[in-house]
PDB file of C-alpha atoms and ligand atoms in Angstrom:
ATOM      1  CA  MET X 290     -87.962 -19.630 113.153  1.00 93.00           C
ATOM      2  CA  LYS X 291     -91.405 -21.115 114.419  1.00 96.00           C
ATOM      3  CA  HIS X 292     -92.094 -24.732 116.136  1.00 98.00           C
ATOM      4  CA  LEU X 293     -95.470 -26.129 115.821  1.00 98.00           C
ATOM      5  CA  ILE X 294     -95.957 -27.796 119.239  1.00 98.00           C
ATOM      6  CA  SER X 295     -99.843 -26.569 119.515  1.00 98.00           C
ATOM      7  CA  LEU X 296    -102.689 -25.003 117.088  1.00 98.00           C
ATOM      8  CA  LEU X 297    -102.310 -22.534 120.149  1.00 97.00           C
ATOM      9  CA  ASP X 298     -98.789 -21.281 118.936  1.00 95.00           C
ATOM     10  CA  LEU X 299    -100.587 -19.940 115.807  1.00 97.00           C
ATOM     11  CA  THR X 300    -102.792 -16.914 115.188  1.00 97.00           C
ATOM     12  CA  LYS X 301    -105.769 -17.337 113.532  1.00 97.00           C
ATOM     13  CA  ASP X 302    -104.105 -15.433 110.398  1.00 97.00           C
ATOM     14  CA  GLU X 303    -101.257 -18.234 110.584  1.00 97.00           C
ATOM     15  CA  LEU X 304    -103.558 -20.987 110.480  1.00 98.00           C
ATOM     16  CA  ARG X 305    -105.503 -19.498 107.586  1.00 97.00           C
ATOM     17  CA  ARG X 306    -102.283 -19.234 105.653  1.00 98.00           C
ATOM     18  CA  ILE X 307    -100.878 -22.489 106.433  1.00 98.00           C
ATOM     19  CA  LEU X 308    -104.285 -23.950 105.110  1.00 98.00           C
ATOM     20  CA  GLU X 309    -104.124 -21.692 101.613  1.00 97.00           C
ATOM     21  CA  ILE X 310    -100.863 -23.318 100.988  1.00 97.00           C
ATOM     22  CA  ALA X 311    -102.050 -26.969 101.661  1.00 97.00           C
ATOM     23  CA  GLU X 312    -104.733 -25.751  99.049  1.00 96.00           C
ATOM     24  CA  SER X 313    -102.685 -25.005  96.721  1.00 96.00           C
ATOM     25  CA  LEU X 314    -100.024 -27.416  96.868  1.00 96.00           C
ATOM     26  CA  LYS X 315    -102.744 -30.173  96.506  1.00 96.00           C
ATOM     27  CA  SER X 316    -104.378 -28.249  93.718  1.00 94.00           C
ATOM     28  CA  ASP X 317    -101.118 -28.254  91.885  1.00 90.00           C
ATOM     29  CA  LEU X 318    -100.463 -31.680  92.573  1.00 91.00           C
ATOM     30  CA  ALA X 319    -103.941 -32.637  91.015  1.00 89.00           C
ATOM     31  CA  ARG X 320    -102.550 -30.771  87.969  1.00 89.00           C
ATOM     32  CA  SER X 321     -99.679 -32.702  87.843  1.00 86.00           C
ATOM     33  CA  LYS X 322     -97.636 -29.148  88.321  1.00 82.00           C
ATOM     34  CA  LYS X 323     -94.095 -30.542  89.689  1.00 79.00           C
ATOM     35  CA  MET X 324     -91.974 -28.243  91.819  1.00 84.00           C
ATOM     36  CA  ALA X 325     -88.795 -28.906  94.126  1.00 93.00           C
ATOM     37  CA  PRO X 326     -89.030 -25.653  96.258  1.00 95.00           C
ATOM     38  CA  LEU X 327     -87.532 -27.979  99.415  1.00 97.00           C
ATOM     39  CA  GLN X 328     -84.662 -29.280  97.389  1.00 97.00           C
ATOM     40  CA  GLY X 329     -82.118 -29.487  99.705  1.00 97.00           C
ATOM     41  CA  SER X 330     -83.934 -29.539 102.560  1.00 98.00           C
ATOM     42  CA  ASN X 331     -84.292 -32.787 105.324  1.00 98.00           C
ATOM     43  CA  LEU X 332     -86.812 -33.699 107.693  1.00 98.00           C
ATOM     44  CA  ALA X 333     -86.067 -36.316 110.883  1.00 98.00           C
ATOM     45  CA  LEU X 334     -89.196 -38.108 111.903  1.00 98.00           C
ATOM     46  CA  ILE X 335     -88.669 -39.198 115.656  1.00 96.00           C
ATOM     47  CA  PHE X 336     -91.917 -41.430 116.586  1.00 95.00           C
ATOM     48  CA  GLU X 337     -91.762 -43.197 119.967  1.00 92.00           C
ATOM     49  CA  LYS X 338     -95.226 -44.589 119.060  1.00 93.00           C
ATOM     50  CA  GLN X 339     -96.799 -46.559 115.948  1.00 94.00           C
ATOM     51  CA  SER X 340     -97.667 -44.493 112.947  1.00 96.00           C
ATOM     52  CA  LEU X 341     -99.099 -45.180 109.387  1.00 98.00           C
ATOM     53  CA  ARG X 342    -100.962 -42.027 108.291  1.00 98.00           C
ATOM     54  CA  THR X 343     -98.157 -39.025 109.893  1.00 98.00           C
ATOM     55  CA  ARG X 344     -95.034 -41.317 108.682  1.00 98.00           C
ATOM     56  CA  VAL X 345     -95.943 -41.814 105.083  1.00 98.00           C
ATOM     57  CA  SER X 346     -97.724 -38.452 104.640  1.00 98.00           C
ATOM     58  CA  PHE X 347     -94.428 -36.425 105.884  1.00 98.00           C
ATOM     59  CA  GLU X 348     -92.188 -38.897 104.116  1.00 98.00           C
ATOM     60  CA  ALA X 349     -94.591 -38.319 100.714  1.00 98.00           C
ATOM     61  CA  GLY X 350     -95.137 -34.852 101.303  1.00 98.00           C
ATOM     62  CA  MET X 351     -91.413 -34.044 102.013  1.00 98.00           C
ATOM     63  CA  THR X 352     -90.348 -35.961  99.228  1.00 97.00           C
ATOM     64  CA  GLN X 353     -93.043 -34.359  97.198  1.00 96.00           C
ATOM     65  CA  LEU X 354     -91.538 -30.892  97.552  1.00 97.00           C
ATOM     66  CA  GLY X 355     -88.146 -32.056  96.900  1.00 97.00           C
ATOM     67  CA  GLY X 356     -86.620 -32.600 100.149  1.00 98.00           C
ATOM     68  CA  GLY X 357     -85.334 -35.785 101.880  1.00 98.00           C
ATOM     69  CA  CYS X 358     -86.213 -37.594 105.027  1.00 97.00           C
ATOM     70  CA  LEU X 359     -85.166 -39.768 107.561  1.00 97.00           C
ATOM     71  CA  PHE X 360     -87.046 -41.993 110.076  1.00 96.00           C
ATOM     72  CA  LEU X 361     -84.796 -42.251 113.577  1.00 94.00           C
ATOM     73  CA  GLY X 362     -85.444 -45.571 115.152  1.00 81.00           C
ATOM     74  CA  GLN X 363     -84.853 -46.071 118.874  1.00 77.00           C
ATOM     75  CA  GLU X 364     -81.303 -46.884 118.108  1.00 79.00           C
ATOM     76  CA  ALA X 365     -80.598 -43.077 117.383  1.00 84.00           C
ATOM     77  CA  GLY X 366     -81.328 -43.244 121.586  1.00 81.00           C
ATOM     78  CA  TRP X 367     -82.301 -39.762 122.276  1.00 82.00           C
ATOM     79  CA  GLY X 368     -82.962 -39.384 125.871  1.00 80.00           C
ATOM     80  CA  VAL X 369     -81.174 -42.584 126.234  1.00 86.00           C
ATOM     81  CA  ARG X 370     -77.733 -42.504 124.731  1.00 91.00           C
ATOM     82  CA  GLU X 371     -77.550 -38.918 125.576  1.00 93.00           C
ATOM     83  CA  SER X 372     -79.186 -35.815 127.228  1.00 93.00           C
ATOM     84  CA  MET X 373     -81.925 -34.392 124.977  1.00 94.00           C
ATOM     85  CA  LYS X 374     -80.109 -30.830 125.120  1.00 95.00           C
ATOM     86  CA  ASP X 375     -77.369 -32.730 123.150  1.00 95.00           C
ATOM     87  CA  PHE X 376     -79.506 -34.944 121.129  1.00 96.00           C
ATOM     88  CA  SER X 377     -81.356 -31.819 119.945  1.00 97.00           C
ATOM     89  CA  GLU X 378     -78.429 -29.597 119.117  1.00 97.00           C
ATOM     90  CA  VAL X 379     -76.856 -32.010 117.132  1.00 97.00           C
ATOM     91  CA  LEU X 380     -79.754 -33.021 115.421  1.00 97.00           C
ATOM     92  CA  SER X 381     -80.269 -29.622 114.625  1.00 98.00           C
ATOM     93  CA  GLU X 382     -77.028 -29.516 112.800  1.00 98.00           C
ATOM     94  CA  TYR X 383     -77.982 -32.052 110.434  1.00 98.00           C
ATOM     95  CA  VAL X 384     -81.516 -30.992 109.200  1.00 98.00           C
ATOM     96  CA  ASP X 385     -83.665 -28.250 108.504  1.00 98.00           C
ATOM     97  CA  VAL X 386     -86.954 -29.766 110.390  1.00 98.00           C
ATOM     98  CA  ILE X 387     -88.120 -32.361 113.158  1.00 98.00           C
ATOM     99  CA  ALA X 388     -91.505 -33.900 113.255  1.00 98.00           C
ATOM    100  CA  CYS X 389     -92.054 -35.975 117.069  1.00 97.00           C
ATOM    101  CA  ARG X 390     -94.239 -38.445 117.999  1.00 96.00           C
ATOM    102  CA  SER X 391     -93.909 -38.839 121.724  1.00 94.00           C
ATOM    103  CA  TYR X 392     -96.226 -40.597 124.898  1.00 92.00           C
ATOM    104  CA  SER X 393     -95.707 -37.883 126.865  1.00 94.00           C
ATOM    105  CA  HIS X 394     -96.342 -34.147 125.345  1.00 97.00           C
ATOM    106  CA  GLN X 395     -93.359 -32.964 128.043  1.00 96.00           C
ATOM    107  CA  THR X 396     -90.698 -34.797 125.401  1.00 95.00           C
ATOM    108  CA  VAL X 397     -92.051 -32.710 122.203  1.00 97.00           C
ATOM    109  CA  GLU X 398     -92.288 -29.354 124.500  1.00 97.00           C
ATOM    110  CA  GLU X 399     -87.973 -30.193 125.449  1.00 96.00           C
ATOM    111  CA  LEU X 400     -87.025 -30.962 122.090  1.00 96.00           C
ATOM    112  CA  ALA X 401     -88.289 -27.848 120.896  1.00 98.00           C
ATOM    113  CA  GLN X 402     -86.511 -26.208 123.891  1.00 98.00           C
ATOM    114  CA  TYR X 403     -83.406 -27.522 122.508  1.00 97.00           C
ATOM    115  CA  CYS X 404     -83.658 -27.614 118.755  1.00 98.00           C
ATOM    116  CA  THR X 405     -82.235 -24.550 116.648  1.00 97.00           C
ATOM    117  CA  VAL X 406     -84.832 -26.200 113.789  1.00 98.00           C
ATOM    118  CA  PRO X 407     -88.395 -26.335 113.660  1.00 98.00           C
ATOM    119  CA  VAL X 408     -90.051 -28.824 115.853  1.00 98.00           C
ATOM    120  CA  ILE X 409     -93.581 -30.298 114.544  1.00 98.00           C
ATOM    121  CA  ASN X 410     -95.697 -32.397 116.746  1.00 98.00           C
ATOM    122  CA  ALA X 411     -96.634 -35.501 115.005  1.00 98.00           C
ATOM    123  CA  LEU X 412     -99.100 -36.131 118.377  1.00 98.00           C
ATOM    124  CA  THR X 413     -98.489 -36.355 121.586  1.00 98.00           C
ATOM    125  CA  ASP X 414    -100.953 -37.356 124.610  1.00 96.00           C
ATOM    126  CA  PHE X 415    -102.140 -34.187 124.824  1.00 97.00           C
ATOM    127  CA  CYS X 416    -102.899 -33.033 120.862  1.00 98.00           C
ATOM    128  CA  HIS X 417    -102.355 -33.692 117.577  1.00 98.00           C
ATOM    129  CA  PRO X 418    -102.392 -30.649 115.470  1.00 98.00           C
ATOM    130  CA  CYS X 419    -101.375 -32.007 112.064  1.00 98.00           C
ATOM    131  CA  GLN X 420    -104.325 -34.091 111.943  1.00 98.00           C
ATOM    132  CA  ALA X 421    -106.583 -31.309 113.013  1.00 98.00           C
ATOM    133  CA  LEU X 422    -105.147 -29.117 109.818  1.00 98.00           C
ATOM    134  CA  ALA X 423    -106.170 -31.881 107.529  1.00 98.00           C
ATOM    135  CA  ASP X 424    -109.495 -31.901 109.703  1.00 98.00           C
ATOM    136  CA  VAL X 425    -110.941 -28.677 108.945  1.00 98.00           C
ATOM    137  CA  HIS X 426    -109.239 -29.030 105.538  1.00 98.00           C
ATOM    138  CA  THR X 427    -111.626 -31.852 104.324  1.00 98.00           C
ATOM    139  CA  ILE X 428    -114.426 -30.221 105.770  1.00 98.00           C
ATOM    140  CA  ALA X 429    -113.334 -26.827 103.841  1.00 98.00           C
ATOM    141  CA  GLU X 430    -113.879 -28.781 100.910  1.00 98.00           C
ATOM    142  CA  HIS X 431    -117.213 -30.154 101.516  1.00 98.00           C
ATOM    143  CA  VAL X 432    -118.915 -26.673 102.547  1.00 98.00           C
ATOM    144  CA  GLY X 433    -116.941 -24.820  99.699  1.00 96.00           C
ATOM    145  CA  GLY X 434    -113.684 -23.607 100.667  1.00 95.00           C
ATOM    146  CA  PHE X 435    -112.275 -22.047 103.523  1.00 94.00           C
ATOM    147  CA  ASN X 436    -114.382 -19.037 103.512  1.00 94.00           C
ATOM    148  CA  SER X 437    -117.327 -21.108 103.999  1.00 97.00           C
ATOM    149  CA  LEU X 438    -115.811 -22.139 107.399  1.00 97.00           C
ATOM    150  CA  ALA X 439    -117.480 -19.806 109.992  1.00 97.00           C
ATOM    151  CA  GLY X 440    -120.358 -20.439 111.365  1.00 97.00           C
ATOM    152  CA  GLN X 441    -120.023 -24.233 110.586  1.00 98.00           C
ATOM    153  CA  ALA X 442    -120.875 -26.842 113.605  1.00 98.00           C
ATOM    154  CA  VAL X 443    -119.074 -29.721 114.298  1.00 98.00           C
ATOM    155  CA  ALA X 444    -120.065 -32.730 116.385  1.00 98.00           C
ATOM    156  CA  TYR X 445    -117.262 -34.880 117.978  1.00 98.00           C
ATOM    157  CA  ILE X 446    -118.674 -38.280 119.682  1.00 98.00           C
ATOM    158  CA  GLY X 447    -116.524 -39.635 122.265  1.00 98.00           C
ATOM    159  CA  ASP X 448    -113.343 -38.878 124.317  1.00 98.00           C
ATOM    160  CA  ALA X 449    -112.045 -35.389 124.811  1.00 98.00           C
ATOM    161  CA  ASN X 450    -108.799 -36.780 123.960  1.00 98.00           C
ATOM    162  CA  ASN X 451    -105.457 -35.400 121.820  1.00 98.00           C
ATOM    163  CA  VAL X 452    -107.616 -35.441 118.735  1.00 98.00           C
ATOM    164  CA  ALA X 453    -110.725 -33.576 120.086  1.00 98.00           C
ATOM    165  CA  ARG X 454    -107.987 -30.944 121.821  1.00 98.00           C
ATOM    166  CA  SER X 455    -106.449 -29.756 118.600  1.00 98.00           C
ATOM    167  CA  LEU X 456    -109.744 -30.070 116.865  1.00 98.00           C
ATOM    168  CA  ALA X 457    -111.039 -27.446 119.398  1.00 98.00           C
ATOM    169  CA  ILE X 458    -108.661 -25.206 118.703  1.00 98.00           C
ATOM    170  CA  ALA X 459    -109.085 -25.284 114.989  1.00 98.00           C
ATOM    171  CA  CYS X 460    -112.700 -24.828 115.330  1.00 98.00           C
ATOM    172  CA  GLY X 461    -112.422 -21.989 117.631  1.00 98.00           C
ATOM    173  CA  LYS X 462    -109.811 -20.173 115.501  1.00 98.00           C
ATOM    174  CA  LEU X 463    -111.529 -20.682 112.268  1.00 98.00           C
ATOM    175  CA  ASP X 464    -114.912 -19.407 113.844  1.00 98.00           C
ATOM    176  CA  MET X 465    -116.674 -22.866 113.870  1.00 98.00           C
ATOM    177  CA  SER X 466    -118.533 -24.564 116.684  1.00 98.00           C
ATOM    178  CA  LEU X 467    -117.963 -27.747 118.505  1.00 98.00           C
ATOM    179  CA  THR X 468    -119.932 -30.119 120.514  1.00 98.00           C
ATOM    180  CA  ILE X 469    -118.645 -32.835 122.451  1.00 98.00           C
ATOM    181  CA  ALA X 470    -120.990 -35.829 123.053  1.00 98.00           C
ATOM    182  CA  CYS X 471    -119.380 -38.084 125.669  1.00 98.00           C
ATOM    183  CA  PRO X 472    -119.971 -39.635 129.443  1.00 98.00           C
ATOM    184  CA  GLU X 473    -118.917 -36.466 131.762  1.00 98.00           C
ATOM    185  CA  LYS X 474    -116.025 -38.155 133.196  1.00 98.00           C
ATOM    186  CA  TYR X 475    -114.270 -38.081 129.545  1.00 98.00           C
ATOM    187  CA  GLN X 476    -115.326 -34.469 128.691  1.00 98.00           C
ATOM    188  CA  PHE X 477    -112.579 -31.352 128.964  1.00 98.00           C
ATOM    189  CA  ASP X 478    -112.174 -30.380 132.451  1.00 98.00           C
ATOM    190  CA  THR X 479    -112.329 -26.644 133.460  1.00 97.00           C
ATOM    191  CA  THR X 480    -108.342 -26.083 133.289  1.00 97.00           C
ATOM    192  CA  ALA X 481    -108.817 -27.256 128.981  1.00 98.00           C
ATOM    193  CA  LEU X 482    -111.529 -25.458 128.339  1.00 98.00           C
ATOM    194  CA  ASP X 483    -110.016 -22.234 130.047  1.00 98.00           C
ATOM    195  CA  ALA X 484    -106.973 -22.789 127.765  1.00 97.00           C
ATOM    196  CA  ILE X 485    -108.526 -23.391 124.493  1.00 98.00           C
ATOM    197  CA  SER X 486    -111.217 -21.154 125.063  1.00 98.00           C
ATOM    198  CA  LYS X 487    -108.095 -18.010 125.811  1.00 97.00           C
ATOM    199  CA  GLY X 488    -106.107 -18.814 122.949  1.00 96.00           C
ATOM    200  CA  CYS X 489    -108.971 -18.936 120.772  1.00 97.00           C
ATOM    201  CA  ASP X 490    -111.042 -15.145 121.599  1.00 95.00           C
ATOM    202  CA  GLY X 491    -113.256 -16.788 123.862  1.00 96.00           C
ATOM    203  CA  PHE X 492    -114.572 -19.732 121.959  1.00 97.00           C
ATOM    204  CA  VAL X 493    -116.375 -21.629 124.116  1.00 97.00           C
ATOM    205  CA  VAL X 494    -116.363 -25.610 123.601  1.00 98.00           C
ATOM    206  CA  GLN X 495    -119.968 -27.408 123.945  1.00 98.00           C
ATOM    207  CA  GLN X 496    -120.226 -30.554 125.740  1.00 98.00           C
ATOM    208  CA  THR X 497    -123.072 -32.996 126.185  1.00 98.00           C
ATOM    209  CA  THR X 498    -123.816 -36.163 127.482  1.00 98.00           C
ATOM    210  CA  ASP X 499    -126.643 -36.355 124.506  1.00 98.00           C
ATOM    211  CA  ALA X 500    -124.892 -37.700 121.458  1.00 98.00           C
ATOM    212  CA  ARG X 501    -128.099 -36.999 119.217  1.00 98.00           C
ATOM    213  CA  ALA X 502    -128.404 -33.664 120.188  1.00 98.00           C
ATOM    214  CA  ALA X 503    -125.043 -33.131 119.042  1.00 98.00           C
ATOM    215  CA  VAL X 504    -125.133 -34.086 115.839  1.00 98.00           C
ATOM    216  CA  GLU X 505    -128.122 -32.636 114.787  1.00 97.00           C
ATOM    217  CA  ASN X 506    -127.040 -29.466 113.575  1.00 94.00           C
ATOM    218  CA  ALA X 507    -123.805 -30.768 112.620  1.00 98.00           C
ATOM    219  CA  VAL X 508    -121.991 -29.993 108.965  1.00 98.00           C
ATOM    220  CA  ALA X 509    -119.157 -32.974 110.455  1.00 98.00           C
ATOM    221  CA  ILE X 510    -119.716 -35.935 112.609  1.00 98.00           C
ATOM    222  CA  TYR X 511    -116.383 -37.201 114.294  1.00 98.00           C
ATOM    223  CA  THR X 512    -115.334 -39.744 116.212  1.00 98.00           C
ATOM    224  CA  ASP X 513    -111.679 -41.700 117.162  1.00 98.00           C
ATOM    225  CA  VAL X 514    -111.187 -44.599 119.339  1.00 98.00           C
ATOM    226  CA  TRP X 515    -112.305 -44.895 122.645  1.00 98.00           C
ATOM    227  CA  ALA X 516    -108.602 -45.637 124.230  1.00 98.00           C
ATOM    228  CA  SER X 517    -105.626 -43.996 122.320  1.00 97.00           C
ATOM    229  CA  MET X 518    -102.077 -45.112 122.513  1.00 96.00           C
ATOM    230  CA  GLY X 519    -100.628 -45.351 125.956  1.00 95.00           C
ATOM    231  CA  GLN X 520    -104.485 -46.317 127.399  1.00 96.00           C
ATOM    232  CA  GLU X 521    -104.601 -50.028 126.847  1.00 96.00           C
ATOM    233  CA  GLN X 522    -104.939 -50.860 130.248  1.00 97.00           C
ATOM    234  CA  GLU X 523    -108.139 -48.852 130.044  1.00 98.00           C
ATOM    235  CA  GLN X 524    -109.714 -50.472 126.833  1.00 98.00           C
ATOM    236  CA  GLN X 525    -112.053 -52.511 128.746  1.00 98.00           C
ATOM    237  CA  GLN X 526    -113.759 -49.829 130.981  1.00 98.00           C
ATOM    238  CA  ARG X 527    -113.540 -47.698 128.140  1.00 98.00           C
ATOM    239  CA  GLU X 528    -115.879 -50.091 126.015  1.00 98.00           C
ATOM    240  CA  GLN X 529    -118.628 -50.031 128.658  1.00 98.00           C
ATOM    241  CA  ASP X 530    -118.502 -46.361 129.427  1.00 98.00           C
ATOM    242  CA  PHE X 531    -118.467 -45.028 125.700  1.00 98.00           C
ATOM    243  CA  ALA X 532    -121.247 -48.189 124.912  1.00 98.00           C
ATOM    244  CA  GLU X 533    -123.834 -45.623 123.839  1.00 98.00           C
ATOM    245  CA  TYR X 534    -121.506 -43.277 122.003  1.00 98.00           C
ATOM    246  CA  GLN X 535    -120.843 -45.198 118.922  1.00 98.00           C
ATOM    247  CA  VAL X 536    -121.472 -43.719 115.763  1.00 98.00           C
ATOM    248  CA  ASN X 537    -123.822 -45.727 113.673  1.00 98.00           C
ATOM    249  CA  GLU X 538    -126.597 -45.198 110.916  1.00 98.00           C
ATOM    250  CA  GLU X 539    -129.241 -44.470 113.833  1.00 98.00           C
ATOM    251  CA  LEU X 540    -127.328 -41.528 115.332  1.00 98.00           C
ATOM    252  CA  LEU X 541    -126.652 -40.293 111.467  1.00 98.00           C
ATOM    253  CA  SER X 542    -129.974 -40.787 111.006  1.00 97.00           C
ATOM    254  CA  VAL X 543    -130.471 -37.486 113.255  1.00 97.00           C
ATOM    255  CA  ALA X 544    -127.979 -35.441 111.560  1.00 97.00           C
ATOM    256  CA  ALA X 545    -128.692 -33.910 108.552  1.00 97.00           C
ATOM    257  CA  LYS X 546    -128.393 -36.125 105.189  1.00 97.00           C
ATOM    258  CA  ASP X 547    -125.606 -33.734 103.750  1.00 97.00           C
ATOM    259  CA  SER X 548    -123.669 -34.011 106.623  1.00 98.00           C
ATOM    260  CA  ILE X 549    -120.365 -36.045 106.664  1.00 98.00           C
ATOM    261  CA  PHE X 550    -118.283 -38.730 108.407  1.00 98.00           C
ATOM    262  CA  LEU X 551    -115.041 -38.092 109.846  1.00 99.00           C
ATOM    263  CA  HIS X 552    -112.499 -40.198 111.968  1.00 98.00           C
ATOM    264  CA  CYS X 553    -108.774 -39.692 112.394  1.00 98.00           C
ATOM    265  CA  LEU X 554    -107.575 -43.744 111.858  1.00 98.00           C
ATOM    266  CA  PRO X 555    -107.023 -45.887 112.627  1.00 98.00           C
ATOM    267  CA  ALA X 556    -110.311 -47.133 113.460  1.00 98.00           C
ATOM    268  CA  ARG X 557    -111.472 -49.712 116.076  1.00 98.00           C
ATOM    269  CA  ARG X 558    -114.553 -51.030 113.483  1.00 98.00           C
ATOM    270  CA  GLY X 559    -117.867 -52.043 115.586  1.00 98.00           C
ATOM    271  CA  GLN X 560    -116.795 -49.552 118.220  1.00 98.00           C
ATOM    272  CA  GLU X 561    -116.525 -46.213 117.823  1.00 98.00           C
ATOM    273  CA  VAL X 562    -118.078 -46.505 114.640  1.00 98.00           C
ATOM    274  CA  THR X 563    -119.664 -49.489 112.658  1.00 98.00           C
ATOM    275  CA  ASP X 564    -118.729 -50.566 109.066  1.00 98.00           C
ATOM    276  CA  ALA X 565    -122.245 -48.887 107.529  1.00 98.00           C
ATOM    277  CA  VAL X 566    -120.717 -45.187 108.456  1.00 98.00           C
ATOM    278  CA  MET X 567    -116.995 -46.210 107.953  1.00 98.00           C
ATOM    279  CA  ASP X 568    -117.825 -47.290 104.709  1.00 98.00           C
ATOM    280  CA  GLY X 569    -121.149 -45.339 103.653  1.00 98.00           C
ATOM    281  CA  PRO X 570    -121.916 -42.209 101.744  1.00 98.00           C
ATOM    282  CA  GLN X 571    -121.110 -40.124 104.605  1.00 98.00           C
ATOM    283  CA  SER X 572    -117.791 -41.196 105.009  1.00 98.00           C
ATOM    284  CA  ARG X 573    -114.895 -38.567 104.054  1.00 98.00           C
ATOM    285  CA  VAL X 574    -112.291 -40.797 106.038  1.00 98.00           C
ATOM    286  CA  VAL X 575    -110.183 -41.689 103.183  1.00 98.00           C
ATOM    287  CA  THR X 576    -110.200 -38.115 101.999  1.00 98.00           C
ATOM    288  CA  GLN X 577    -109.403 -37.186 105.301  1.00 98.00           C
ATOM    289  CA  ALA X 578    -106.619 -39.622 105.515  1.00 98.00           C
ATOM    290  CA  GLY X 579    -105.051 -38.047 102.126  1.00 98.00           C
ATOM    291  CA  ASN X 580    -105.355 -34.644 103.304  1.00 98.00           C
ATOM    292  CA  ARG X 581    -103.169 -35.124 105.655  1.00 98.00           C
ATOM    293  CA  MET X 582    -100.075 -34.746 103.061  1.00 98.00           C
ATOM    294  CA  HIS X 583    -101.540 -31.665 101.430  1.00 98.00           C
ATOM    295  CA  ALA X 584    -101.797 -30.191 104.879  1.00 98.00           C
ATOM    296  CA  GLN X 585     -98.644 -30.894 106.313  1.00 98.00           C
ATOM    297  CA  LYS X 586     -96.873 -30.061 103.273  1.00 98.00           C
ATOM    298  CA  GLY X 587     -98.790 -26.175 103.957  1.00 98.00           C
ATOM    299  CA  LEU X 588     -97.385 -26.728 107.045  1.00 98.00           C
ATOM    300  CA  LEU X 589     -93.828 -27.554 106.122  1.00 98.00           C
ATOM    301  CA  MET X 590     -93.708 -24.752 103.378  1.00 97.00           C
ATOM    302  CA  TRP X 591     -94.759 -22.258 105.953  1.00 98.00           C
ATOM    303  CA  LEU X 592     -92.495 -23.528 108.719  1.00 98.00           C
ATOM    304  CA  LEU X 593     -89.295 -23.332 105.670  1.00 97.00           C
ATOM    305  CA  GLN X 594     -90.080 -20.704 103.873  1.00 95.00           C
ATOM    306  CA  GLU X 595     -92.682 -18.189 104.903  1.00 95.00           C
ATOM    307  CA  VAL X 596     -91.220 -17.622 109.005  1.00 91.00           C
ATOM    308  CA  SER X 597     -88.093 -19.332 108.457  1.00 71.00           C
ATOM    309  CA  GLU X 598     -85.741 -16.231 110.226  1.00 64.00           C
TER     310      GLU X 598
HETATM  311  N1  LIG N 140    -104.089 -40.154 112.350  1.00 73.73           N
HETATM  312  C1  LIG N 140    -102.972 -40.615 112.248  1.00 73.73           C
HETATM  313  O1  LIG N 140    -101.861 -40.155 112.871  1.00 73.73           O
HETATM  314  O2  LIG N 140    -102.722 -41.543 112.041  1.00 73.73           O
HETATM  315  P1  LIG N 140    -101.128 -42.713 112.607  1.00 73.73           P
HETATM  316  O3  LIG N 140    -101.695 -42.921 114.022  1.00 73.73           O
HETATM  317  O4  LIG N 140    -101.404 -43.788 111.273  1.00 73.73           O
HETATM  318  O5  LIG N 140    -100.224 -41.859 112.304  1.00 73.73           O
HETATM  319  N1  LIG N 141    -106.405 -40.656 120.327  1.00 73.73           N
HETATM  320  C1  LIG N 141    -105.548 -41.142 119.508  1.00 73.73           C
HETATM  321  C2  LIG N 141    -105.161 -40.956 117.883  1.00 73.73           C
HETATM  322  C3  LIG N 141    -104.103 -41.707 117.254  1.00 73.73           C
HETATM  323  C4  LIG N 141    -104.270 -41.195 115.662  1.00 73.73           C
HETATM  324  C5  LIG N 141    -104.291 -41.886 120.080  1.00 73.73           C
HETATM  325  O1  LIG N 141    -103.401 -41.391 120.299  1.00 73.73           O
HETATM  326  O2  LIG N 141    -104.035 -43.063 120.225  1.00 73.73           O
END
């Protein structure tokens, strides 16, 4: 039995295997090939924060695989009505897999410590592994498949946050490069860089304050909101600090014409990205969001069928 709390939990081969299953399930769906390999299995979703993509893609994906889903609201009372240990052990008696979105990364770690079924991190303040699975899936589709990913350069313009951390690990494990452009105070610190490097065979995340230099050779240009969920009180300060880091047509003009634009969404149009870029010919944001479902189907199949013992 395995959990997916961070992509650092996966070997390179395991990551590739999940992506391979996801690709094959996506193509089965496109050919209307129906299967129910997870019939009789249930996924519980526990979310402390808002969600459209993660919640719905898990629910739709699990249903397509023949399984069931339960969305647990606050009334389930985890960590409030009873201890995390009791909650986790009992929930594990009913369901086969759990996906959790929490403010604190420790909450998901604690859940995984006590659950006797796989726990998936559906976003914490620290990382967003399911997002990165879909991100690299989308880049692979653009460059001609997973075998063409090695050596590709990704530019991330914005806060070195949860999304950036998982993207960095995915790039490291798939032999791609990643350059993050943002003000120095929002870059990864040395502890974060060391952890990513240690988990990815010495991979080095490049960091710069120069957004134009970052996008020059990139095949994918990525951004995320300047203030994440839980950082609402910093919104104004961050708007000032990131003002020079908007992904707009001027910045894209420095990049290769065949590069793509990615965003995990939800976007704050007019802040980190303009309408022209979001809706422009290089944008793949809707496909990327769609790939959340395919990537997570791959993850569910891998967790429940290939490493279930
Ligand atoms: N990208 C992402 O995780 O979106 P949601 O917050 O809508 O789930
Ligand atoms: N960094 C963002 C991602 C949302 C999907 C947040 O944590 O709010």
